[in-house]
GROMACS .gro file of C-alpha atoms in nm:
model
  223
    1UNK     CA    1  -0.184  -2.468  -0.618
    2UNK     CA    2  -0.089  -2.114  -0.510
    3UNK     CA    3   0.259  -1.995  -0.602
    4UNK     CA    4   0.478  -1.888  -0.313
    5UNK     CA    5   0.731  -1.604  -0.306
    6UNK     CA    6   0.942  -1.499  -0.011
    7UNK     CA    7   0.736  -1.707   0.231
    8UNK     CA    8   0.413  -1.536   0.126
    9UNK     CA    9   0.120  -1.706  -0.043
   10UNK     CA   10  -0.155  -1.524  -0.224
   11UNK     CA   11  -0.489  -1.698  -0.242
   12UNK     CA   12  -0.844  -1.586  -0.304
   13UNK     CA   13  -0.956  -1.657   0.053
   14UNK     CA   14  -0.722  -1.384   0.185
   15UNK     CA   15  -0.921  -1.112   0.008
   16UNK     CA   16  -1.174  -0.903   0.202
   17UNK     CA   17  -1.540  -0.956   0.116
   18UNK     CA   18  -1.570  -0.612  -0.046
   19UNK     CA   19  -1.336  -0.726  -0.325
   20UNK     CA   20  -1.596  -0.954  -0.485
   21UNK     CA   21  -1.677  -0.691  -0.745
   22UNK     CA   22  -1.458  -0.477  -0.966
   23UNK     CA   23  -1.384  -0.153  -0.784
   24UNK     CA   24  -1.226   0.172  -0.886
   25UNK     CA   25  -0.964   0.369  -0.701
   26UNK     CA   26  -0.879   0.732  -0.754
   27UNK     CA   27  -0.511   0.816  -0.801
   28UNK     CA   28  -0.400   1.174  -0.855
   29UNK     CA   29  -0.459   1.203  -1.230
   30UNK     CA   30  -0.635   0.891  -1.357
   31UNK     CA   31  -0.854   0.603  -1.251
   32UNK     CA   32  -0.698   0.259  -1.211
   33UNK     CA   33  -0.937  -0.034  -1.182
   34UNK     CA   34  -0.880  -0.316  -0.939
   35UNK     CA   35  -0.977  -0.661  -1.063
   36UNK     CA   36  -1.214  -0.914  -0.909
   37UNK     CA   37  -0.981  -1.084  -0.663
   38UNK     CA   38  -1.214  -1.378  -0.617
   39UNK     CA   39  -1.153  -1.478  -0.979
   40UNK     CA   40  -0.908  -1.777  -0.990
   41UNK     CA   41  -0.758  -1.648  -1.316
   42UNK     CA   42  -0.692  -1.309  -1.155
   43UNK     CA   43  -0.525  -1.476  -0.856
   44UNK     CA   44  -0.310  -1.680  -1.095
   45UNK     CA   45  -0.207  -1.370  -1.290
   46UNK     CA   46  -0.120  -1.179  -0.972
   47UNK     CA   47   0.092  -1.466  -0.841
   48UNK     CA   48   0.284  -1.476  -1.169
   49UNK     CA   49   0.320  -1.097  -1.174
   50UNK     CA   50   0.467  -1.100  -0.823
   51UNK     CA   51   0.733  -1.347  -0.937
   52UNK     CA   52   0.813  -1.136  -1.244
   53UNK     CA   53   0.843  -0.815  -1.043
   54UNK     CA   54   1.066  -0.975  -0.779
   55UNK     CA   55   1.292  -1.098  -1.061
   56UNK     CA   56   1.280  -0.808  -1.309
   57UNK     CA   57   1.143  -0.508  -1.123
   58UNK     CA   58   0.821  -0.322  -1.217
   59UNK     CA   59   0.967  -0.128  -1.509
   60UNK     CA   60   1.081  -0.439  -1.696
   61UNK     CA   61   0.775  -0.650  -1.620
   62UNK     CA   62   0.572  -0.634  -1.939
   63UNK     CA   63   0.233  -0.770  -2.033
   64UNK     CA   64   0.406  -1.036  -2.243
   65UNK     CA   65   0.616  -1.145  -1.944
   66UNK     CA   66   0.308  -1.168  -1.724
   67UNK     CA   67   0.110  -1.362  -1.985
   68UNK     CA   68   0.396  -1.607  -2.034
   69UNK     CA   69   0.455  -1.659  -1.660
   70UNK     CA   70   0.085  -1.704  -1.581
   71UNK     CA   71   0.009  -1.925  -1.881
   72UNK     CA   72  -0.284  -1.711  -1.998
   73UNK     CA   73  -0.327  -1.533  -2.327
   74UNK     CA   74  -0.291  -1.157  -2.360
   75UNK     CA   75  -0.659  -1.142  -2.454
   76UNK     CA   76  -0.754  -1.316  -2.128
   77UNK     CA   77  -0.513  -1.094  -1.937
   78UNK     CA   78  -0.673  -0.773  -2.059
   79UNK     CA   79  -1.026  -0.902  -2.019
   80UNK     CA   80  -0.954  -0.922  -1.647
   81UNK     CA   81  -0.745  -0.603  -1.626
   82UNK     CA   82  -0.764  -0.284  -1.831
   83UNK     CA   83  -0.386  -0.255  -1.863
   84UNK     CA   84  -0.055  -0.333  -1.695
   85UNK     CA   85  -0.113  -0.062  -1.434
   86UNK     CA   86  -0.440  -0.232  -1.341
   87UNK     CA   87  -0.249  -0.555  -1.281
   88UNK     CA   88   0.009  -0.375  -1.068
   89UNK     CA   89  -0.250  -0.186  -0.861
   90UNK     CA   90  -0.447  -0.506  -0.798
   91UNK     CA   91  -0.128  -0.681  -0.693
   92UNK     CA   92  -0.029  -0.402  -0.454
   93UNK     CA   93  -0.375  -0.415  -0.302
   94UNK     CA   94  -0.371  -0.793  -0.257
   95UNK     CA   95  -0.016  -0.812  -0.118
   96UNK     CA   96  -0.084  -0.537   0.136
   97UNK     CA   97  -0.404  -0.686   0.280
   98UNK     CA   98  -0.225  -0.875   0.564
   99UNK     CA   99  -0.086  -0.548   0.703
  100UNK     CA  100  -0.416  -0.365   0.746
  101UNK     CA  101  -0.541  -0.537   1.064
  102UNK     CA  102  -0.212  -0.503   1.260
  103UNK     CA  103  -0.178  -0.134   1.167
  104UNK     CA  104  -0.541  -0.070   1.260
  105UNK     CA  105  -0.483  -0.237   1.597
  106UNK     CA  106  -0.180  -0.015   1.665
  107UNK     CA  107  -0.369   0.299   1.565
  108UNK     CA  108  -0.660   0.201   1.792
  109UNK     CA  109  -0.448   0.145   2.103
  110UNK     CA  110  -0.442   0.337   2.429
  111UNK     CA  111  -0.121   0.534   2.373
  112UNK     CA  112  -0.136   0.900   2.274
  113UNK     CA  113  -0.216   0.973   1.909
  114UNK     CA  114   0.144   1.062   1.820
  115UNK     CA  115   0.285   0.735   1.950
  116UNK     CA  116   0.006   0.530   1.791
  117UNK     CA  117   0.073   0.695   1.456
  118UNK     CA  118   0.446   0.638   1.489
  119UNK     CA  119   0.400   0.272   1.583
  120UNK     CA  120   0.163   0.213   1.293
  121UNK     CA  121   0.395   0.367   1.035
  122UNK     CA  122   0.701   0.188   1.171
  123UNK     CA  123   0.528  -0.149   1.165
  124UNK     CA  124   0.397  -0.103   0.812
  125UNK     CA  125   0.726   0.022   0.670
  126UNK     CA  126   0.942  -0.246   0.830
  127UNK     CA  127   0.708  -0.537   0.757
  128UNK     CA  128   0.620  -0.438   0.401
  129UNK     CA  129   0.988  -0.401   0.317
  130UNK     CA  130   1.027  -0.776   0.377
  131UNK     CA  131   0.793  -0.853   0.088
  132UNK     CA  132   1.012  -0.871  -0.229
  133UNK     CA  133   0.727  -0.762  -0.453
  134UNK     CA  134   0.618  -0.460  -0.248
  135UNK     CA  135   0.977  -0.358  -0.189
  136UNK     CA  136   1.043  -0.366  -0.564
  137UNK     CA  137   0.763  -0.114  -0.617
  138UNK     CA  138   0.876   0.112  -0.335
  139UNK     CA  139   1.236   0.127  -0.449
  140UNK     CA  140   1.159   0.161  -0.822
  141UNK     CA  141   1.158   0.539  -0.810
  142UNK     CA  142   0.907   0.820  -0.799
  143UNK     CA  143   0.814   0.841  -1.167
  144UNK     CA  144   0.443   0.843  -1.249
  145UNK     CA  145   0.265   0.600  -1.278
  146UNK     CA  146   0.448   0.420  -0.994
  147UNK     CA  147   0.336   0.676  -0.736
  148UNK     CA  148  -0.017   0.697  -0.879
  149UNK     CA  149  -0.081   0.325  -0.882
  150UNK     CA  150   0.047   0.282  -0.525
  151UNK     CA  151  -0.179   0.565  -0.410
  152UNK     CA  152  -0.464   0.412  -0.610
  153UNK     CA  153  -0.431   0.072  -0.444
  154UNK     CA  154  -0.385   0.213  -0.095
  155UNK     CA  155  -0.672   0.460  -0.116
  156UNK     CA  156  -0.899   0.157  -0.154
  157UNK     CA  157  -0.716  -0.061   0.094
  158UNK     CA  158  -0.725   0.190   0.378
  159UNK     CA  159  -1.043   0.374   0.282
  160UNK     CA  160  -1.282   0.162   0.489
  161UNK     CA  161  -1.063   0.112   0.794
  162UNK     CA  162  -0.766   0.333   0.871
  163UNK     CA  163  -0.887   0.653   0.705
  164UNK     CA  164  -1.214   0.672   0.905
  165UNK     CA  165  -1.017   0.616   1.226
  166UNK     CA  166  -0.782   0.901   1.144
  167UNK     CA  167  -1.070   1.122   1.034
  168UNK     CA  168  -1.230   1.076   1.376
  169UNK     CA  169  -0.902   1.182   1.541
  170UNK     CA  170  -0.891   1.482   1.308
  171UNK     CA  171  -1.248   1.584   1.389
  172UNK     CA  172  -1.177   1.552   1.760
  173UNK     CA  173  -0.887   1.795   1.731
  174UNK     CA  174  -0.609   1.541   1.785
  175UNK     CA  175  -0.454   1.624   1.448
  176UNK     CA  176  -0.369   1.948   1.269
  177UNK     CA  177  -0.694   2.126   1.187
  178UNK     CA  178  -0.569   2.421   0.978
  179UNK     CA  179  -0.507   2.186   0.682
  180UNK     CA  180  -0.793   1.997   0.508
  181UNK     CA  181  -0.804   1.631   0.609
  182UNK     CA  182  -0.766   1.500   0.252
  183UNK     CA  183  -0.459   1.718   0.196
  184UNK     CA  184  -0.311   1.597   0.523
  185UNK     CA  185  -0.365   1.232   0.425
  186UNK     CA  186  -0.219   1.289   0.078
  187UNK     CA  187   0.092   1.448   0.232
  188UNK     CA  188   0.125   1.161   0.477
  189UNK     CA  189   0.101   0.903   0.199
  190UNK     CA  190   0.378   1.082   0.011
  191UNK     CA  191   0.597   1.073   0.321
  192UNK     CA  192   0.519   0.704   0.373
  193UNK     CA  193   0.621   0.617   0.016
  194UNK     CA  194   0.933   0.830   0.036
  195UNK     CA  195   1.043   0.650   0.352
  196UNK     CA  196   0.956   0.313   0.194
  197UNK     CA  197   1.177   0.394  -0.104
  198UNK     CA  198   1.476   0.430   0.132
  199UNK     CA  199   1.454   0.078   0.276
  200UNK     CA  200   1.614  -0.109   0.445
  201UNK     CA  201   1.574   0.079   0.772
  202UNK     CA  202   1.699   0.023   1.123
  203UNK     CA  203   1.400   0.066   1.352
  204UNK     CA  204   1.554   0.341   1.567
  205UNK     CA  205   1.656   0.546   1.263
  206UNK     CA  206   1.309   0.506   1.112
  207UNK     CA  207   1.143   0.611   1.437
  208UNK     CA  208   1.365   0.920   1.451
  209UNK     CA  209   1.260   1.024   1.100
  210UNK     CA  210   0.890   0.975   1.167
  211UNK     CA  211   0.899   1.133   1.514
  212UNK     CA  212   1.085   1.446   1.408
  213UNK     CA  213   0.982   1.504   1.044
  214UNK     CA  214   0.635   1.347   0.998
  215UNK     CA  215   0.451   1.355   1.331
  216UNK     CA  216   0.503   1.731   1.398
  217UNK     CA  217   0.321   1.814   1.074
  218UNK     CA  218   0.029   1.581   1.143
  219UNK     CA  219   0.006   1.640   1.518
  220UNK     CA  220   0.144   1.985   1.607
  221UNK     CA  221   0.121   1.933   1.985
  222UNK     CA  222   0.299   1.596   1.981
  223UNK     CA  223   0.541   1.539   2.267
   0.00000   0.00000   0.00000
């Protein structure tokens, strides 16, 4: 029976098909592995970890706490995950899956590129802040490995959907071309996480920040 936290249920059938095998993401300075999210034990561990993080925060959520809450041994825990950061990255990936399709739809709309980008960021930031687990990560501070594991999870999550869409816009000249695409995306992710760390936001204030301090860097001709 899936555990429920803040109105959100995590279950194996919510995971994209590509997650059937162990995959590797590439954060800035190390590799964090994402677990097999079709594994019932992994789902159970991630549900328990979400409850621990919502209660204790990421920094105080230890391997022992996770093992106790999930009812699995430490040996079983680390057979599924390399380390605590692997658990956290897998959890961030799984909890963020529901937001990919709506953001992709906003980015693929008929508005100009600047407004589509703004709408996508606003939706993601406001909706993700309502998830106690995600919000705990975002507001936990900027110390590594927090930033690295978030980037690790999201590089995989968005790599097959949102990133190709933005790369097409970049290649078509809709985005700033005098900066390499990867550097532009890395900068944008940093801005996204910085804004997320300042939640809660009022929508108009968030739109102002994105419109005046993020969009002009990504899209120099934005109006």
